[in-house]
Amino acid sequence: KTKVLGMGQGVSAGGGAESTQNQPLNLYADSAGHFFGNLTVNGASLKYVVDTGATAVAFNSADAKRANIDYLKGEKSVASTANGQVVAYRVKINTLRIGSIVLNNVDAAVIEGGFPEVVLLGMTALNRLEMKRDNTVMTLTKKY
């Protein structure tokens, strides 16, 4: 069977339905220019904001507990934030889903207390994604 592809379209050698995993994700800026969305960790859906200034994906302790992240077993460290220095725990997220994009073995930090208010989608995840911005639309595509 022959299939005509347009410029930039990929080909799948699979024998079934085309996979929807790792498709590009469009995010739309809010009135302040921030890009929010929902991600999933261990079955828990959590709100995030794209934060290129955050070194790592960062959770507050309540969100970490909701996602069954046993952060107290992580490596304790001190992190510098916009609110000063805080105690943080370095953890590894087995699977992080953003839309249909799946990232495995993502380094993250958990900060005790209520900061950050939403998960910071920081560079330990963003480095694995191609980010394109066109005015108020940001498109995230998995690199590898």
PDB file of C-alpha atoms in Angstrom:
ATOM      1  CA  LYS A   1       0.000   0.000   0.000  1.00  0.00           C
ATOM      2  CA  THR A   2       1.369   3.417  -0.964  1.00  0.00           C
ATOM      3  CA  LYS A   3       0.956   6.477   1.220  1.00  0.00           C
ATOM      4  CA  VAL A   4       1.808   9.986   0.068  1.00  0.00           C
ATOM      5  CA  LEU A   5       3.524  12.057   2.743  1.00  0.00           C
ATOM      6  CA  GLY A   6       3.644  15.823   2.966  1.00  0.00           C
ATOM      7  CA  MET A   7       6.840  17.705   3.719  1.00  0.00           C
ATOM      8  CA  GLY A   8       7.920  17.051   7.318  1.00  0.00           C
ATOM      9  CA  GLN A   9       5.637  14.049   7.839  1.00  0.00           C
ATOM     10  CA  GLY A  10       7.181  10.883   9.213  1.00  0.00           C
ATOM     11  CA  VAL A  11       6.604   7.301   8.216  1.00  0.00           C
ATOM     12  CA  SER A  12       5.624   4.482  10.552  1.00  0.00           C
ATOM     13  CA  ALA A  13       6.596   0.884   9.907  1.00  0.00           C
ATOM     14  CA  GLY A  14       4.172  -0.394  12.558  1.00  0.00           C
ATOM     15  CA  GLY A  15       1.352  -2.696  11.617  1.00  0.00           C
ATOM     16  CA  GLY A  16      -1.420  -0.997  13.579  1.00  0.00           C
ATOM     17  CA  ALA A  17      -2.795   2.361  14.491  1.00  0.00           C
ATOM     18  CA  GLU A  18      -0.322   5.207  14.514  1.00  0.00           C
ATOM     19  CA  SER A  19       1.096   5.902  17.960  1.00  0.00           C
ATOM     20  CA  THR A  20      -0.089   9.030  19.716  1.00  0.00           C
ATOM     21  CA  GLN A  21       2.810   8.869  22.176  1.00  0.00           C
ATOM     22  CA  ASN A  22       5.368  11.668  22.022  1.00  0.00           C
ATOM     23  CA  GLN A  23       3.352  13.898  19.680  1.00  0.00           C
ATOM     24  CA  PRO A  24       4.142  17.634  19.798  1.00  0.00           C
ATOM     25  CA  LEU A  25       2.305  19.532  22.524  1.00  0.00           C
ATOM     26  CA  ASN A  26       1.029  23.088  22.086  1.00  0.00           C
ATOM     27  CA  LEU A  27       0.811  25.305  25.161  1.00  0.00           C
ATOM     28  CA  TYR A  28      -0.882  28.693  25.189  1.00  0.00           C
ATOM     29  CA  ALA A  29       0.389  31.629  27.231  1.00  0.00           C
ATOM     30  CA  ASP A  30      -1.807  33.109  29.933  1.00  0.00           C
ATOM     31  CA  SER A  31      -2.316  36.881  30.181  1.00  0.00           C
ATOM     32  CA  ALA A  32       1.026  37.232  32.018  1.00  0.00           C
ATOM     33  CA  GLY A  33       2.892  35.253  29.334  1.00  0.00           C
ATOM     34  CA  HIS A  34       3.334  32.066  31.396  1.00  0.00           C
ATOM     35  CA  PHE A  35       2.786  28.588  29.964  1.00  0.00           C
ATOM     36  CA  PHE A  36       0.808  26.288  32.274  1.00  0.00           C
ATOM     37  CA  GLY A  37      -0.378  22.725  31.778  1.00  0.00           C
ATOM     38  CA  ASN A  38      -0.907  19.422  33.544  1.00  0.00           C
ATOM     39  CA  LEU A  39       1.593  16.617  33.869  1.00  0.00           C
ATOM     40  CA  THR A  40       1.282  13.147  35.335  1.00  0.00           C
ATOM     41  CA  VAL A  41       3.673  11.448  37.755  1.00  0.00           C
ATOM     42  CA  ASN A  42       2.796   8.043  39.230  1.00  0.00           C
ATOM     43  CA  GLY A  43      -0.838   8.491  38.208  1.00  0.00           C
ATOM     44  CA  ALA A  44      -1.187  11.900  39.891  1.00  0.00           C
ATOM     45  CA  SER A  45      -2.148  14.851  37.699  1.00  0.00           C
ATOM     46  CA  LEU A  46      -0.331  18.025  38.749  1.00  0.00           C
ATOM     47  CA  LYS A  47      -0.349  21.568  37.392  1.00  0.00           C
ATOM     48  CA  TYR A  48       2.977  22.862  36.065  1.00  0.00           C
ATOM     49  CA  VAL A  49       4.487  26.022  34.636  1.00  0.00           C
ATOM     50  CA  VAL A  50       7.319  26.024  32.085  1.00  0.00           C
ATOM     51  CA  ASP A  51      10.338  27.533  33.879  1.00  0.00           C
ATOM     52  CA  THR A  52      13.562  27.777  31.889  1.00  0.00           C
ATOM     53  CA  GLY A  53      15.186  29.432  34.921  1.00  0.00           C
ATOM     54  CA  ALA A  54      14.701  26.325  37.072  1.00  0.00           C
ATOM     55  CA  THR A  55      17.641  23.933  36.924  1.00  0.00           C
ATOM     56  CA  ALA A  56      15.434  20.923  37.653  1.00  0.00           C
ATOM     57  CA  VAL A  57      11.816  19.884  37.675  1.00  0.00           C
ATOM     58  CA  ALA A  58      10.713  21.046  41.138  1.00  0.00           C
ATOM     59  CA  PHE A  59       7.822  19.925  43.340  1.00  0.00           C
ATOM     60  CA  ASN A  60       6.568  21.161  46.692  1.00  0.00           C
ATOM     61  CA  SER A  61       6.289  18.443  49.341  1.00  0.00           C
ATOM     62  CA  ALA A  62       2.468  18.206  49.124  1.00  0.00           C
ATOM     63  CA  ASP A  63       2.564  17.572  45.355  1.00  0.00           C
ATOM     64  CA  ALA A  64       5.389  15.069  45.857  1.00  0.00           C
ATOM     65  CA  LYS A  65       3.258  13.162  48.378  1.00  0.00           C
ATOM     66  CA  ARG A  66       0.262  13.219  45.996  1.00  0.00           C
ATOM     67  CA  ALA A  67       2.530  11.671  43.350  1.00  0.00           C
ATOM     68  CA  ASN A  68       3.889   9.050  45.787  1.00  0.00           C
ATOM     69  CA  ILE A  69       7.421  10.421  45.575  1.00  0.00           C
ATOM     70  CA  ASP A  70       9.309   9.255  48.667  1.00  0.00           C
ATOM     71  CA  TYR A  71      11.469  12.356  48.662  1.00  0.00           C
ATOM     72  CA  LEU A  72      12.865  11.889  52.179  1.00  0.00           C
ATOM     73  CA  LYS A  73      14.945   9.034  50.727  1.00  0.00           C
ATOM     74  CA  GLY A  74      16.456  11.483  48.234  1.00  0.00           C
ATOM     75  CA  GLU A  75      19.742  13.306  48.657  1.00  0.00           C
ATOM     76  CA  LYS A  76      19.252  16.334  50.913  1.00  0.00           C
ATOM     77  CA  SER A  77      20.736  19.566  49.583  1.00  0.00           C
ATOM     78  CA  VAL A  78      20.336  23.326  49.639  1.00  0.00           C
ATOM     79  CA  ALA A  79      18.830  25.044  46.601  1.00  0.00           C
ATOM     80  CA  SER A  80      18.786  28.713  45.668  1.00  0.00           C
ATOM     81  CA  THR A  81      15.351  29.940  44.614  1.00  0.00           C
ATOM     82  CA  ALA A  82      13.702  33.274  43.906  1.00  0.00           C
ATOM     83  CA  ASN A  83      12.670  33.156  47.592  1.00  0.00           C
ATOM     84  CA  GLY A  84      16.192  32.501  48.890  1.00  0.00           C
ATOM     85  CA  GLN A  85      17.872  29.272  49.949  1.00  0.00           C
ATOM     86  CA  VAL A  86      15.710  26.260  50.787  1.00  0.00           C
ATOM     87  CA  VAL A  87      16.178  22.632  51.780  1.00  0.00           C
ATOM     88  CA  ALA A  88      15.557  20.378  48.798  1.00  0.00           C
ATOM     89  CA  TYR A  89      15.691  16.646  48.172  1.00  0.00           C
ATOM     90  CA  ARG A  90      17.105  15.329  44.904  1.00  0.00           C
ATOM     91  CA  VAL A  91      14.959  12.552  43.470  1.00  0.00           C
ATOM     92  CA  LYS A  92      14.532  10.606  40.243  1.00  0.00           C
ATOM     93  CA  ILE A  93      11.116  10.512  38.545  1.00  0.00           C
ATOM     94  CA  ASN A  94      10.641   7.189  36.760  1.00  0.00           C
ATOM     95  CA  THR A  95       8.006   8.443  34.312  1.00  0.00           C
ATOM     96  CA  LEU A  96       6.801  11.985  33.737  1.00  0.00           C
ATOM     97  CA  ARG A  97       4.029  12.561  31.173  1.00  0.00           C
ATOM     98  CA  ILE A  98       3.293  15.920  29.596  1.00  0.00           C
ATOM     99  CA  GLY A  99       0.387  15.481  27.211  1.00  0.00           C
ATOM    100  CA  SER A 100       1.467  12.525  25.079  1.00  0.00           C
ATOM    101  CA  ILE A 101       5.180  13.173  25.726  1.00  0.00           C
ATOM    102  CA  VAL A 102       6.772  10.598  28.030  1.00  0.00           C
ATOM    103  CA  LEU A 103      10.077  11.286  29.780  1.00  0.00           C
ATOM    104  CA  ASN A 104      11.798   8.581  31.841  1.00  0.00           C
ATOM    105  CA  ASN A 105      14.378   8.882  34.636  1.00  0.00           C
ATOM    106  CA  VAL A 106      13.995  12.628  35.136  1.00  0.00           C
ATOM    107  CA  ASP A 107      16.093  14.317  37.826  1.00  0.00           C
ATOM    108  CA  ALA A 108      13.911  16.460  40.075  1.00  0.00           C
ATOM    109  CA  ALA A 109      13.906  18.319  43.370  1.00  0.00           C
ATOM    110  CA  VAL A 110      11.338  18.374  46.146  1.00  0.00           C
ATOM    111  CA  ILE A 111      11.195  21.445  48.367  1.00  0.00           C
ATOM    112  CA  GLU A 112       9.542  21.050  51.756  1.00  0.00           C
ATOM    113  CA  GLY A 113       6.528  23.296  52.240  1.00  0.00           C
ATOM    114  CA  GLY A 114       4.205  24.977  49.771  1.00  0.00           C
ATOM    115  CA  PHE A 115       6.781  26.430  47.380  1.00  0.00           C
ATOM    116  CA  PRO A 116       6.637  26.212  44.428  1.00  0.00           C
ATOM    117  CA  GLU A 117       2.843  26.573  44.219  1.00  0.00           C
ATOM    118  CA  VAL A 118       2.801  24.483  41.021  1.00  0.00           C
ATOM    119  CA  VAL A 119       5.395  22.079  39.628  1.00  0.00           C
ATOM    120  CA  LEU A 120       8.222  23.914  37.885  1.00  0.00           C
ATOM    121  CA  LEU A 121       8.917  22.203  34.573  1.00  0.00           C
ATOM    122  CA  GLY A 122      12.629  22.966  34.698  1.00  0.00           C
ATOM    123  CA  MET A 123      15.636  22.191  32.564  1.00  0.00           C
ATOM    124  CA  THR A 124      16.090  18.529  33.563  1.00  0.00           C
ATOM    125  CA  ALA A 125      12.928  17.938  31.501  1.00  0.00           C
ATOM    126  CA  LEU A 126      13.126  20.850  29.059  1.00  0.00           C
ATOM    127  CA  ASN A 127      16.634  19.843  27.890  1.00  0.00           C
ATOM    128  CA  ARG A 128      15.011  16.715  26.436  1.00  0.00           C
ATOM    129  CA  LEU A 129      12.472  18.750  24.503  1.00  0.00           C
ATOM    130  CA  GLU A 130      12.627  21.062  21.540  1.00  0.00           C
ATOM    131  CA  MET A 131      10.829  24.292  22.386  1.00  0.00           C
ATOM    132  CA  LYS A 132       9.468  26.577  19.701  1.00  0.00           C
ATOM    133  CA  ARG A 133       7.590  29.739  20.493  1.00  0.00           C
ATOM    134  CA  ASP A 134       5.390  31.672  18.110  1.00  0.00           C
ATOM    135  CA  ASN A 135       3.876  34.628  19.966  1.00  0.00           C
ATOM    136  CA  THR A 136       1.512  33.087  22.539  1.00  0.00           C
ATOM    137  CA  VAL A 137       1.964  29.456  21.430  1.00  0.00           C
ATOM    138  CA  MET A 138       4.797  27.232  22.672  1.00  0.00           C
ATOM    139  CA  THR A 139       5.279  23.851  21.010  1.00  0.00           C
ATOM    140  CA  LEU A 140       7.148  21.136  22.913  1.00  0.00           C
ATOM    141  CA  THR A 141       8.490  18.150  20.957  1.00  0.00           C
ATOM    142  CA  LYS A 142      10.486  15.262  22.405  1.00  0.00           C
ATOM    143  CA  LYS A 143      14.085  15.208  21.092  1.00  0.00           C
ATOM    144  CA  TYR A 144      14.911  11.635  22.124  1.00  0.00           C
TER     145      TYR A 144
END
